[in-house]
mmCIF file of C-alpha atoms and ligand atoms in Angstrom:
data_model
loop_
_atom_site.group_PDB
_atom_site.id
_atom_site.type_symbol
_atom_site.label_atom_id
_atom_site.label_comp_id
_atom_site.label_asym_id
_atom_site.label_seq_id
_atom_site.Cartn_x
_atom_site.Cartn_y
_atom_site.Cartn_z
ATOM 1 C CA UNK N 1 16.623 -6.343 14.550
ATOM 2 C CA UNK N 2 18.555 -3.436 15.448
ATOM 3 C CA UNK N 3 17.513 0.190 16.738
ATOM 4 C CA UNK N 4 19.458 2.663 15.359
ATOM 5 C CA UNK N 5 20.577 6.339 15.418
ATOM 6 C CA UNK N 6 19.641 7.534 11.921
ATOM 7 C CA UNK N 7 23.024 9.346 11.204
ATOM 8 C CA UNK N 8 24.697 9.644 7.601
ATOM 9 C CA UNK N 9 25.991 5.919 8.244
ATOM 10 C CA UNK N 10 22.369 3.894 8.908
ATOM 11 C CA UNK N 11 20.040 5.897 6.241
ATOM 12 C CA UNK N 12 22.648 4.219 3.972
ATOM 13 C CA UNK N 13 22.509 0.804 5.541
ATOM 14 C CA UNK N 14 19.109 1.291 5.580
ATOM 15 C CA UNK N 15 18.490 2.630 1.563
ATOM 16 C CA UNK N 16 20.238 -0.555 0.398
ATOM 17 C CA UNK N 17 18.447 -3.063 2.942
ATOM 18 C CA UNK N 18 15.690 -1.678 1.149
ATOM 19 C CA UNK N 19 17.278 -2.288 -2.804
ATOM 20 C CA UNK N 20 17.966 -5.418 -1.866
ATOM 21 C CA UNK N 21 14.164 -6.121 -0.620
ATOM 22 C CA UNK N 22 14.293 -5.658 3.045
ATOM 23 C CA UNK N 23 11.701 -3.978 5.294
ATOM 24 C CA UNK N 24 13.258 -0.693 7.125
ATOM 25 C CA UNK N 25 11.039 1.167 9.999
ATOM 26 C CA UNK N 26 11.850 5.273 9.672
ATOM 27 C CA UNK N 27 10.333 8.235 11.614
ATOM 28 C CA UNK N 28 8.239 10.792 9.171
ATOM 29 C CA UNK N 29 7.123 13.667 10.681
ATOM 30 C CA UNK N 30 3.136 11.732 11.532
ATOM 31 C CA UNK N 31 4.223 8.277 12.453
ATOM 32 C CA UNK N 32 6.901 5.635 11.840
ATOM 33 C CA UNK N 33 6.626 4.331 8.891
ATOM 34 C CA UNK N 34 6.821 0.705 7.671
ATOM 35 C CA UNK N 35 8.865 0.996 4.470
ATOM 36 C CA UNK N 36 9.644 -2.018 1.681
ATOM 37 C CA UNK N 37 10.865 -0.520 -2.013
ATOM 38 C CA UNK N 38 7.475 -0.375 -3.675
ATOM 39 C CA UNK N 39 8.227 -1.752 -6.685
ATOM 40 C CA UNK N 40 8.975 -5.220 -5.358
ATOM 41 C CA UNK N 41 5.835 -7.161 -5.097
ATOM 42 C CA UNK N 42 7.535 -9.725 -2.926
ATOM 43 C CA UNK N 43 8.965 -7.170 -0.256
ATOM 44 C CA UNK N 44 5.730 -5.035 -0.286
ATOM 45 C CA UNK N 45 3.863 -8.692 0.450
ATOM 46 C CA UNK N 46 6.465 -9.130 3.279
ATOM 47 C CA UNK N 47 5.417 -5.536 5.292
ATOM 48 C CA UNK N 48 1.801 -7.000 5.073
ATOM 49 C CA UNK N 49 3.209 -10.086 7.123
ATOM 50 C CA UNK N 50 4.895 -8.114 9.251
ATOM 51 C CA UNK N 51 1.594 -6.125 10.279
ATOM 52 C CA UNK N 52 -0.540 -8.888 10.279
ATOM 53 C CA UNK N 53 -3.055 -7.644 8.427
ATOM 54 C CA UNK N 54 -6.594 -9.061 7.546
ATOM 55 C CA UNK N 55 -6.800 -8.053 3.941
ATOM 56 C CA UNK N 56 -4.666 -6.010 1.253
ATOM 57 C CA UNK N 57 -4.908 -2.412 2.115
ATOM 58 C CA UNK N 58 -3.461 0.089 -0.302
ATOM 59 C CA UNK N 59 -0.284 1.342 1.009
ATOM 60 C CA UNK N 60 1.445 4.976 1.016
ATOM 61 C CA UNK N 61 3.749 5.052 -1.321
ATOM 62 C CA UNK N 62 6.574 7.367 -0.384
ATOM 63 C CA UNK N 63 8.686 9.631 -2.839
ATOM 64 C CA UNK N 64 11.467 12.295 -1.655
ATOM 65 C CA UNK N 65 9.897 14.980 -3.597
ATOM 66 C CA UNK N 66 7.545 15.721 -6.295
ATOM 67 C CA UNK N 67 8.985 14.913 -9.602
ATOM 68 C CA UNK N 68 9.830 11.414 -8.562
ATOM 69 C CA UNK N 69 6.105 11.535 -7.625
ATOM 70 C CA UNK N 70 4.821 12.666 -11.273
ATOM 71 C CA UNK N 71 6.711 9.561 -12.362
ATOM 72 C CA UNK N 72 4.132 7.085 -10.686
ATOM 73 C CA UNK N 73 0.942 8.975 -10.617
ATOM 74 C CA UNK N 74 -0.682 10.975 -12.932
ATOM 75 C CA UNK N 75 -0.995 15.032 -11.831
ATOM 76 C CA UNK N 76 -3.852 16.754 -12.934
ATOM 77 C CA UNK N 77 -3.964 20.471 -12.168
ATOM 78 C CA UNK N 78 -5.917 19.770 -8.290
ATOM 79 C CA UNK N 79 -3.092 17.400 -7.398
ATOM 80 C CA UNK N 80 -0.487 20.036 -8.662
ATOM 81 C CA UNK N 81 -2.207 22.910 -6.626
ATOM 82 C CA UNK N 82 -1.888 20.298 -3.105
ATOM 83 C CA UNK N 83 1.602 19.196 -3.675
ATOM 84 C CA UNK N 84 2.517 22.936 -4.059
ATOM 85 C CA UNK N 85 0.739 24.067 -1.018
ATOM 86 C CA UNK N 86 1.601 20.950 1.080
ATOM 87 C CA UNK N 87 4.704 18.828 0.053
ATOM 88 C CA UNK N 88 6.934 18.023 1.845
ATOM 89 C CA UNK N 89 4.200 17.235 4.694
ATOM 90 C CA UNK N 90 1.746 15.540 6.107
ATOM 91 C CA UNK N 91 -0.556 15.270 3.140
ATOM 92 C CA UNK N 92 -1.395 12.221 0.950
ATOM 93 C CA UNK N 93 -2.861 12.590 -2.288
ATOM 94 C CA UNK N 94 -4.492 9.438 -4.161
ATOM 95 C CA UNK N 95 -4.257 10.293 -7.577
ATOM 96 C CA UNK N 96 -4.248 7.798 -11.362
ATOM 97 C CA UNK N 97 -1.459 5.445 -11.541
ATOM 98 C CA UNK N 98 0.627 6.269 -14.579
ATOM 99 C CA UNK N 99 0.909 3.765 -17.532
ATOM 100 C CA UNK N 100 4.590 3.252 -16.669
ATOM 101 C CA UNK N 101 4.259 2.698 -13.153
ATOM 102 C CA UNK N 102 7.107 0.780 -11.767
ATOM 103 C CA UNK N 103 5.093 0.426 -8.330
ATOM 104 C CA UNK N 104 4.212 -3.671 -7.340
ATOM 105 C CA UNK N 105 0.039 -4.098 -7.694
ATOM 106 C CA UNK N 106 0.517 -5.433 -4.224
ATOM 107 C CA UNK N 107 0.975 -2.309 -2.917
ATOM 108 C CA UNK N 108 -1.907 -0.651 -4.511
ATOM 109 C CA UNK N 109 -4.449 -3.218 -4.234
ATOM 110 C CA UNK N 110 -4.440 -3.962 -7.549
ATOM 111 C CA UNK N 111 -6.350 -0.244 -7.823
ATOM 112 C CA UNK N 112 -6.212 2.198 -11.039
ATOM 113 C CA UNK N 113 -5.298 4.700 -8.349
ATOM 114 C CA UNK N 114 -2.210 5.269 -6.194
ATOM 115 C CA UNK N 115 -1.446 7.411 -2.788
ATOM 116 C CA UNK N 116 1.447 9.234 -2.846
ATOM 117 C CA UNK N 117 3.667 11.609 -0.154
ATOM 118 C CA UNK N 118 6.371 13.522 0.057
ATOM 119 C CA UNK N 119 7.367 13.680 3.845
ATOM 120 C CA UNK N 120 9.046 16.730 5.672
ATOM 121 C CA UNK N 121 10.743 14.587 8.141
ATOM 122 C CA UNK N 122 15.044 14.551 7.437
ATOM 123 C CA UNK N 123 15.482 11.440 8.412
ATOM 124 C CA UNK N 124 12.562 9.772 6.337
ATOM 125 C CA UNK N 125 13.693 12.450 2.859
ATOM 126 C CA UNK N 126 17.464 11.464 3.595
ATOM 127 C CA UNK N 127 16.264 8.007 2.973
ATOM 128 C CA UNK N 128 13.899 8.324 0.024
ATOM 129 C CA UNK N 129 17.022 10.317 -1.303
ATOM 130 C CA UNK N 130 19.648 7.336 -0.508
ATOM 131 C CA UNK N 131 17.354 4.580 -1.774
ATOM 132 C CA UNK N 132 16.148 5.864 -4.850
ATOM 133 C CA UNK N 133 13.003 3.344 -5.043
ATOM 134 C CA UNK N 134 9.823 3.987 -3.941
ATOM 135 C CA UNK N 135 9.044 3.087 -0.867
ATOM 136 C CA UNK N 136 5.290 1.794 0.234
ATOM 137 C CA UNK N 137 4.668 2.426 4.387
ATOM 138 C CA UNK N 138 2.220 1.967 6.407
ATOM 139 C CA UNK N 139 2.199 3.194 9.647
ATOM 140 C CA UNK N 140 4.713 1.182 11.778
ATOM 141 C CA UNK N 141 1.912 -0.736 13.860
ATOM 142 C CA UNK N 142 0.847 -3.904 14.098
ATOM 143 C CA UNK N 143 -2.409 -4.842 12.678
ATOM 144 C CA UNK N 144 -5.497 -2.974 14.994
ATOM 145 C CA UNK N 145 -3.046 -1.084 17.763
ATOM 146 C CA UNK N 146 -2.526 2.477 17.665
ATOM 147 C CA UNK N 147 0.306 4.180 15.404
ATOM 148 C CA UNK N 148 4.094 4.368 16.442
ATOM 149 C CA UNK N 149 5.828 7.909 17.095
ATOM 150 C CA UNK N 150 8.735 6.646 18.916
ATOM 151 C CA UNK N 151 11.686 3.935 17.409
ATOM 152 C CA UNK N 152 10.488 1.924 20.882
ATOM 153 C CA UNK N 153 6.922 1.839 19.647
ATOM 154 C CA UNK N 154 8.137 0.456 17.078
ATOM 155 C CA UNK N 155 9.918 -2.031 18.867
ATOM 156 C CA UNK N 156 6.835 -3.466 21.087
ATOM 157 C CA UNK N 157 4.830 -4.292 18.452
ATOM 158 C CA UNK N 158 8.021 -6.187 16.170
ATOM 159 C CA UNK N 159 10.070 -7.171 18.169
ATOM 160 C CA UNK N 160 12.365 -8.870 15.689
ATOM 161 C CA UNK N 161 10.615 -9.222 12.413
ATOM 162 C CA UNK N 162 12.341 -6.775 10.954
ATOM 163 C CA UNK N 163 15.672 -5.526 10.631
ATOM 164 C CA UNK N 164 16.155 -2.433 11.417
ATOM 165 C CA UNK N 165 14.733 0.698 12.495
ATOM 166 C CA UNK N 166 16.118 3.853 12.085
ATOM 167 C CA UNK N 167 15.405 5.973 15.239
ATOM 168 C CA UNK N 168 15.202 9.933 14.883
ATOM 169 C CA UNK N 169 13.495 10.765 17.904
ATOM 170 C CA UNK N 170 9.476 11.569 18.539
ATOM 171 C CA UNK N 171 7.438 11.817 15.413
ATOM 172 C CA UNK N 172 6.194 15.791 15.976
ATOM 173 C CA UNK N 173 2.921 15.410 14.118
ATOM 174 C CA UNK N 174 1.794 12.661 16.241
ATOM 175 C CA UNK N 175 -1.168 11.974 13.501
ATOM 176 C CA UNK N 176 -1.575 9.821 10.357
ATOM 177 C CA UNK N 177 -1.812 12.179 7.037
ATOM 178 C CA UNK N 178 -4.490 13.501 5.427
ATOM 179 C CA UNK N 179 -5.813 11.489 2.828
ATOM 180 C CA UNK N 180 -6.811 13.458 -0.221
ATOM 181 C CA UNK N 181 -8.687 12.206 -3.408
ATOM 182 C CA UNK N 182 -7.506 14.434 -5.992
ATOM 183 C CA UNK N 183 -8.965 12.065 -9.232
ATOM 184 C CA UNK N 184 -11.696 14.742 -9.704
ATOM 185 C CA UNK N 185 -13.077 17.862 -10.097
ATOM 186 C CA UNK N 186 -13.030 18.283 -6.600
ATOM 187 C CA UNK N 187 -11.115 17.358 -3.747
ATOM 188 C CA UNK N 188 -11.961 14.491 -1.834
ATOM 189 C CA UNK N 189 -10.819 13.753 1.970
ATOM 190 C CA UNK N 190 -10.445 10.145 2.542
ATOM 191 C CA UNK N 191 -9.159 10.370 5.732
ATOM 192 C CA UNK N 192 -8.570 13.244 8.026
ATOM 193 C CA UNK N 193 -5.373 14.174 9.129
ATOM 194 C CA UNK N 194 -2.844 16.652 10.177
ATOM 195 C CA UNK N 195 -3.814 18.752 7.402
ATOM 196 C CA UNK N 196 -7.651 20.595 8.072
ATOM 197 C CA UNK N 197 -10.304 20.611 5.780
ATOM 198 C CA UNK N 198 -10.355 24.259 6.103
ATOM 199 C CA UNK N 199 -6.553 24.280 4.995
ATOM 200 C CA UNK N 200 -7.476 22.288 1.741
ATOM 201 C CA UNK N 201 -10.491 25.057 0.969
ATOM 202 C CA UNK N 202 -8.166 27.743 1.190
ATOM 203 C CA UNK N 203 -5.781 26.375 -1.123
ATOM 204 C CA UNK N 204 -8.214 25.109 -3.235
ATOM 205 C CA UNK N 205 -10.979 27.680 -3.151
ATOM 206 C CA UNK N 206 -13.393 24.846 -3.268
ATOM 207 C CA UNK N 207 -14.480 22.724 -0.163
ATOM 208 C CA UNK N 208 -13.712 18.970 0.146
ATOM 209 C CA UNK N 209 -16.195 17.249 -0.229
ATOM 210 C CA UNK N 210 -16.356 13.922 2.340
ATOM 211 C CA UNK N 211 -15.828 10.741 1.921
ATOM 212 C CA UNK N 212 -15.912 9.245 5.215
ATOM 213 C CA UNK N 213 -18.646 9.102 7.498
ATOM 214 C CA UNK N 214 -17.724 12.619 9.525
ATOM 215 C CA UNK N 215 -17.261 11.468 13.294
ATOM 216 C CA UNK N 216 -14.284 10.753 15.550
ATOM 217 C CA UNK N 217 -13.471 7.383 13.555
ATOM 218 C CA UNK N 218 -13.169 7.321 9.737
ATOM 219 C CA UNK N 219 -14.649 4.538 7.986
ATOM 220 C CA UNK N 220 -12.358 1.858 7.347
ATOM 221 C CA UNK N 221 -10.617 2.391 4.517
ATOM 222 C CA UNK N 222 -11.015 -1.381 3.122
ATOM 223 C CA UNK N 223 -14.683 0.413 3.009
ATOM 224 C CA UNK N 224 -13.951 3.476 0.550
ATOM 225 C CA UNK N 225 -12.475 1.626 -1.377
ATOM 226 C CA UNK N 226 -13.231 -1.148 -4.482
ATOM 227 C CA UNK N 227 -10.805 -3.317 -4.936
ATOM 228 C CA UNK N 228 -9.698 -4.752 -8.425
ATOM 229 C CA UNK N 229 -12.896 -6.280 -8.587
ATOM 230 C CA UNK N 230 -12.063 -9.413 -11.537
ATOM 231 C CA UNK N 231 -15.409 -9.369 -14.054
ATOM 232 C CA UNK N 232 -14.572 -13.332 -14.005
ATOM 233 C CA UNK N 233 -16.767 -14.734 -11.292
ATOM 234 C CA UNK N 234 -14.574 -16.908 -8.612
ATOM 235 C CA UNK N 235 -15.002 -20.394 -7.856
ATOM 236 C CA UNK N 236 -12.865 -21.087 -4.639
ATOM 237 C CA UNK N 237 -10.927 -24.385 -3.560
ATOM 238 C CA UNK N 238 -11.384 -25.990 -6.543
ATOM 239 C CA UNK N 239 -9.791 -29.643 -7.048
ATOM 240 C CA UNK N 240 -10.532 -29.315 -10.422
ATOM 241 C CA UNK N 241 -11.370 -27.044 -13.825
ATOM 242 C CA UNK N 242 -14.735 -27.134 -15.511
ATOM 243 C CA UNK N 243 -14.607 -26.314 -19.279
ATOM 244 C CA UNK N 244 -14.476 -23.084 -19.726
ATOM 245 C CA UNK N 245 -12.854 -22.443 -16.614
ATOM 246 C CA UNK N 246 -9.325 -20.022 -15.911
ATOM 247 C CA UNK N 247 -7.299 -21.834 -13.455
ATOM 248 C CA UNK N 248 -5.476 -19.592 -10.529
ATOM 249 C CA UNK N 249 -3.403 -22.147 -9.453
ATOM 250 C CA UNK N 250 -0.848 -22.508 -6.223
ATOM 251 C CA UNK N 251 1.885 -24.912 -5.438
ATOM 252 C CA UNK N 252 3.098 -27.864 -7.637
ATOM 253 C CA UNK N 253 0.154 -29.576 -8.174
ATOM 254 C CA UNK N 254 -0.728 -29.618 -11.636
ATOM 255 C CA UNK N 255 -4.941 -29.782 -12.005
ATOM 256 C CA UNK N 256 -5.581 -31.037 -15.630
ATOM 257 C CA UNK N 257 -6.917 -28.525 -18.130
ATOM 258 C CA UNK N 258 -7.009 -27.235 -21.315
ATOM 259 C CA UNK N 259 -7.527 -23.457 -20.372
ATOM 260 C CA UNK N 260 -5.677 -20.811 -19.318
ATOM 261 C CA UNK N 261 -3.210 -20.924 -15.965
ATOM 262 C CA UNK N 262 -1.917 -18.617 -13.645
ATOM 263 C CA UNK N 263 0.199 -20.022 -10.992
ATOM 264 C CA UNK N 264 0.674 -17.402 -7.979
ATOM 265 C CA UNK N 265 3.262 -19.552 -7.044
ATOM 266 C CA UNK N 266 4.407 -23.100 -8.333
ATOM 267 C CA UNK N 267 6.793 -23.476 -4.728
ATOM 268 C CA UNK N 268 4.009 -22.589 -2.927
ATOM 269 C CA UNK N 269 5.224 -19.576 -1.028
ATOM 270 C CA UNK N 270 2.585 -17.017 0.134
ATOM 271 C CA UNK N 271 5.259 -13.766 -0.363
ATOM 272 C CA UNK N 272 5.242 -15.343 -4.210
ATOM 273 C CA UNK N 273 1.122 -15.446 -4.313
ATOM 274 C CA UNK N 274 0.462 -12.464 -1.986
ATOM 275 C CA UNK N 275 3.059 -10.328 -4.990
ATOM 276 C CA UNK N 276 1.286 -12.089 -7.564
ATOM 277 C CA UNK N 277 -2.270 -11.961 -6.746
ATOM 278 C CA UNK N 278 -3.644 -8.820 -8.141
ATOM 279 C CA UNK N 279 -1.840 -9.798 -11.582
ATOM 280 C CA UNK N 280 -2.640 -13.866 -11.275
ATOM 281 C CA UNK N 281 -6.746 -12.058 -11.341
ATOM 282 C CA UNK N 282 -5.939 -9.711 -13.952
ATOM 283 C CA UNK N 283 -4.571 -12.148 -16.398
ATOM 284 C CA UNK N 284 -7.055 -14.541 -16.024
ATOM 285 C CA UNK N 285 -9.957 -11.943 -16.483
ATOM 286 C CA UNK N 286 -8.642 -10.594 -19.584
ATOM 287 C CA UNK N 287 -8.377 -14.303 -21.321
ATOM 288 C CA UNK N 288 -12.326 -13.559 -21.294
ATOM 289 C CA UNK N 289 -12.698 -17.235 -19.121
ATOM 290 C CA UNK N 290 -16.531 -16.471 -17.591
ATOM 291 C CA UNK N 291 -15.210 -18.091 -14.517
ATOM 292 C CA UNK N 292 -11.070 -18.656 -12.395
ATOM 293 C CA UNK N 293 -11.334 -21.777 -10.508
ATOM 294 C CA UNK N 294 -9.589 -20.582 -7.564
ATOM 295 C CA UNK N 295 -6.901 -23.301 -5.885
ATOM 296 C CA UNK N 296 -6.788 -24.013 -1.846
ATOM 297 C CA UNK N 297 -4.603 -21.899 -0.441
ATOM 298 C CA UNK N 298 -3.677 -22.137 3.190
ATOM 299 C CA UNK N 299 -5.080 -20.226 5.528
ATOM 300 C CA UNK N 300 -1.619 -19.289 7.315
ATOM 301 C CA UNK N 301 0.325 -15.723 7.114
ATOM 302 C CA UNK N 302 -0.944 -14.328 3.872
ATOM 303 C CA UNK N 303 -2.789 -17.102 3.150
ATOM 304 C CA UNK N 304 -5.460 -15.388 5.759
ATOM 305 C CA UNK N 305 -4.985 -12.110 3.271
ATOM 306 C CA UNK N 306 -4.985 -13.597 0.151
ATOM 307 C CA UNK N 307 -8.008 -16.184 1.147
ATOM 308 C CA UNK N 308 -10.016 -13.173 2.103
ATOM 309 C CA UNK N 309 -9.368 -11.359 -1.296
ATOM 310 C CA UNK N 310 -10.462 -14.517 -3.147
ATOM 311 C CA UNK N 311 -13.692 -14.974 -1.456
ATOM 312 C CA UNK N 312 -14.764 -10.925 -1.228
ATOM 313 C CA UNK N 313 -14.052 -11.624 -4.994
ATOM 314 C CA UNK N 314 -16.314 -14.794 -4.944
ATOM 315 C CA UNK N 315 -19.024 -13.567 -2.928
ATOM 316 C CA UNK N 316 -19.646 -10.480 -5.666
HETATM 317 O O1 TXA X 401 1.345 9.822 7.877
HETATM 318 C C1 TXA X 401 1.002 8.559 7.458
HETATM 319 O O2 TXA X 401 0.242 8.909 6.080
HETATM 320 C C2 TXA X 401 1.524 7.516 7.151
HETATM 321 C C3 TXA X 401 3.437 7.745 7.237
HETATM 322 C C4 TXA X 401 3.643 5.949 7.580
HETATM 323 O O3 TXA X 401 3.493 8.222 6.053
HETATM 324 N N1 TXA X 401 1.151 6.528 6.927
HETATM 325 C C5 TXA X 401 -0.393 5.140 7.179
HETATM 326 O O4 TXA X 401 0.043 5.023 5.836
HETATM 327 O O5 TXA X 401 -0.978 5.437 7.859
HETATM 328 P P1 TXA X 401 -1.321 3.047 5.953
HETATM 329 O O6 TXA X 401 -1.102 1.853 5.480
HETATM 330 O O7 TXA X 401 -1.247 3.367 7.511
HETATM 331 O O8 TXA X 401 -2.783 3.888 5.800
HETATM 332 C C6 TXA X 401 -2.882 4.298 4.473
HETATM 333 C C7 TXA X 401 -3.718 5.126 3.737
HETATM 334 C C8 TXA X 401 -5.004 4.184 4.024
HETATM 335 O O9 TXA X 401 -6.395 4.695 5.272
HETATM 336 C C9 TXA X 401 -4.961 3.669 2.642
HETATM 337 O O10 TXA X 401 -6.763 3.349 2.081
HETATM 338 C C10 TXA X 401 -5.462 5.131 1.811
HETATM 339 O O11 TXA X 401 -4.298 5.629 3.058
HETATM 340 N N2 TXA X 401 -4.786 4.750 0.126
HETATM 341 C C11 TXA X 401 -4.140 4.408 -0.217
HETATM 342 N N3 TXA X 401 -4.446 3.570 -0.971
HETATM 343 C C12 TXA X 401 -4.896 4.230 -1.773
HETATM 344 C C13 TXA X 401 -5.919 4.362 -2.854
HETATM 345 N N4 TXA X 401 -5.612 4.390 -3.859
HETATM 346 N N5 TXA X 401 -7.015 4.753 -2.558
HETATM 347 C C14 TXA X 401 -7.920 5.572 -1.976
HETATM 348 N N6 TXA X 401 -7.155 5.356 -0.477
HETATM 349 C C15 TXA X 401 -6.120 4.996 -0.652
HETATM 350 MG MG1 MG X 402 -2.581 3.215 10.247
#
């Protein structure tokens, strides 16, 4: 793993690494991000694996400008107004996913919405232009650690787990972006950050709703969102398939069934399974089965996050 000064050549190399499915840590004006090509589910899965996240939270998708953002999300007048006022900059807009949005479902945790941001940092912007693909990037810290504002922090958290850390000095703002839900008539603040509620109110002419707990610590993001929830009931640790059940398979073992089957990864690869999880739930749901029988997934690495997601789906 290497920390490299973010010159033109390093940025070009990092961009090809991203397109090849690799991970790149890069500076933004808020904090460092741990980026992957948002259109590749396997690359996004590798971000979750590196972060050690206990569950699949939706990630912010970074793009070079608002034109690219409009191809991925639906921009209502409210979103347009906020983008015009604060992009490039430390504001993340949650909008509906565009119909032909190329972003992997794992990056948006199976939601109908997508969080988009155009960062202002010149290195981030140059990287996004060179990469061409949209870049899903959570803050570049291990889950539960504080966000990284210097390349050295990223190195300390990830050691040899990521190939490239672009060093662009210290992040100016040092606080994550403000997250605003712009899908409704009124803006709703999902996370406080560098752009203030007052600035948003000034631009929109409406005081934003506050969709977090209002205290010093925003509510955990998972509480704010309802992830994709299958209509079908989910039965965990299935070792056989009942009449009328759909099978969410994992690995090479074949369970006897005449019903629909979706294999998350026939080779038993957890990264592939993570990348396919939401598509699998969705496609079995679409067959109309009442129950999705899920084969056991090993509780290691990304398996933990997959099992967390499945057990939430099963508890409803
Ligand atoms: O400043 C930042 O925002 C940094 C830099 C790297 O851009 N990124 C960052 O990402 O803080 P992360 O993954 O640590 O935080 C993403 C936030 C979470 O609170 C998540 O719940 C929210 O964005 N989010 C993402 N997609 C969402 C969606 N579709 N709906 C609602 N909230 C969403
Ligand atoms: Mg974070």
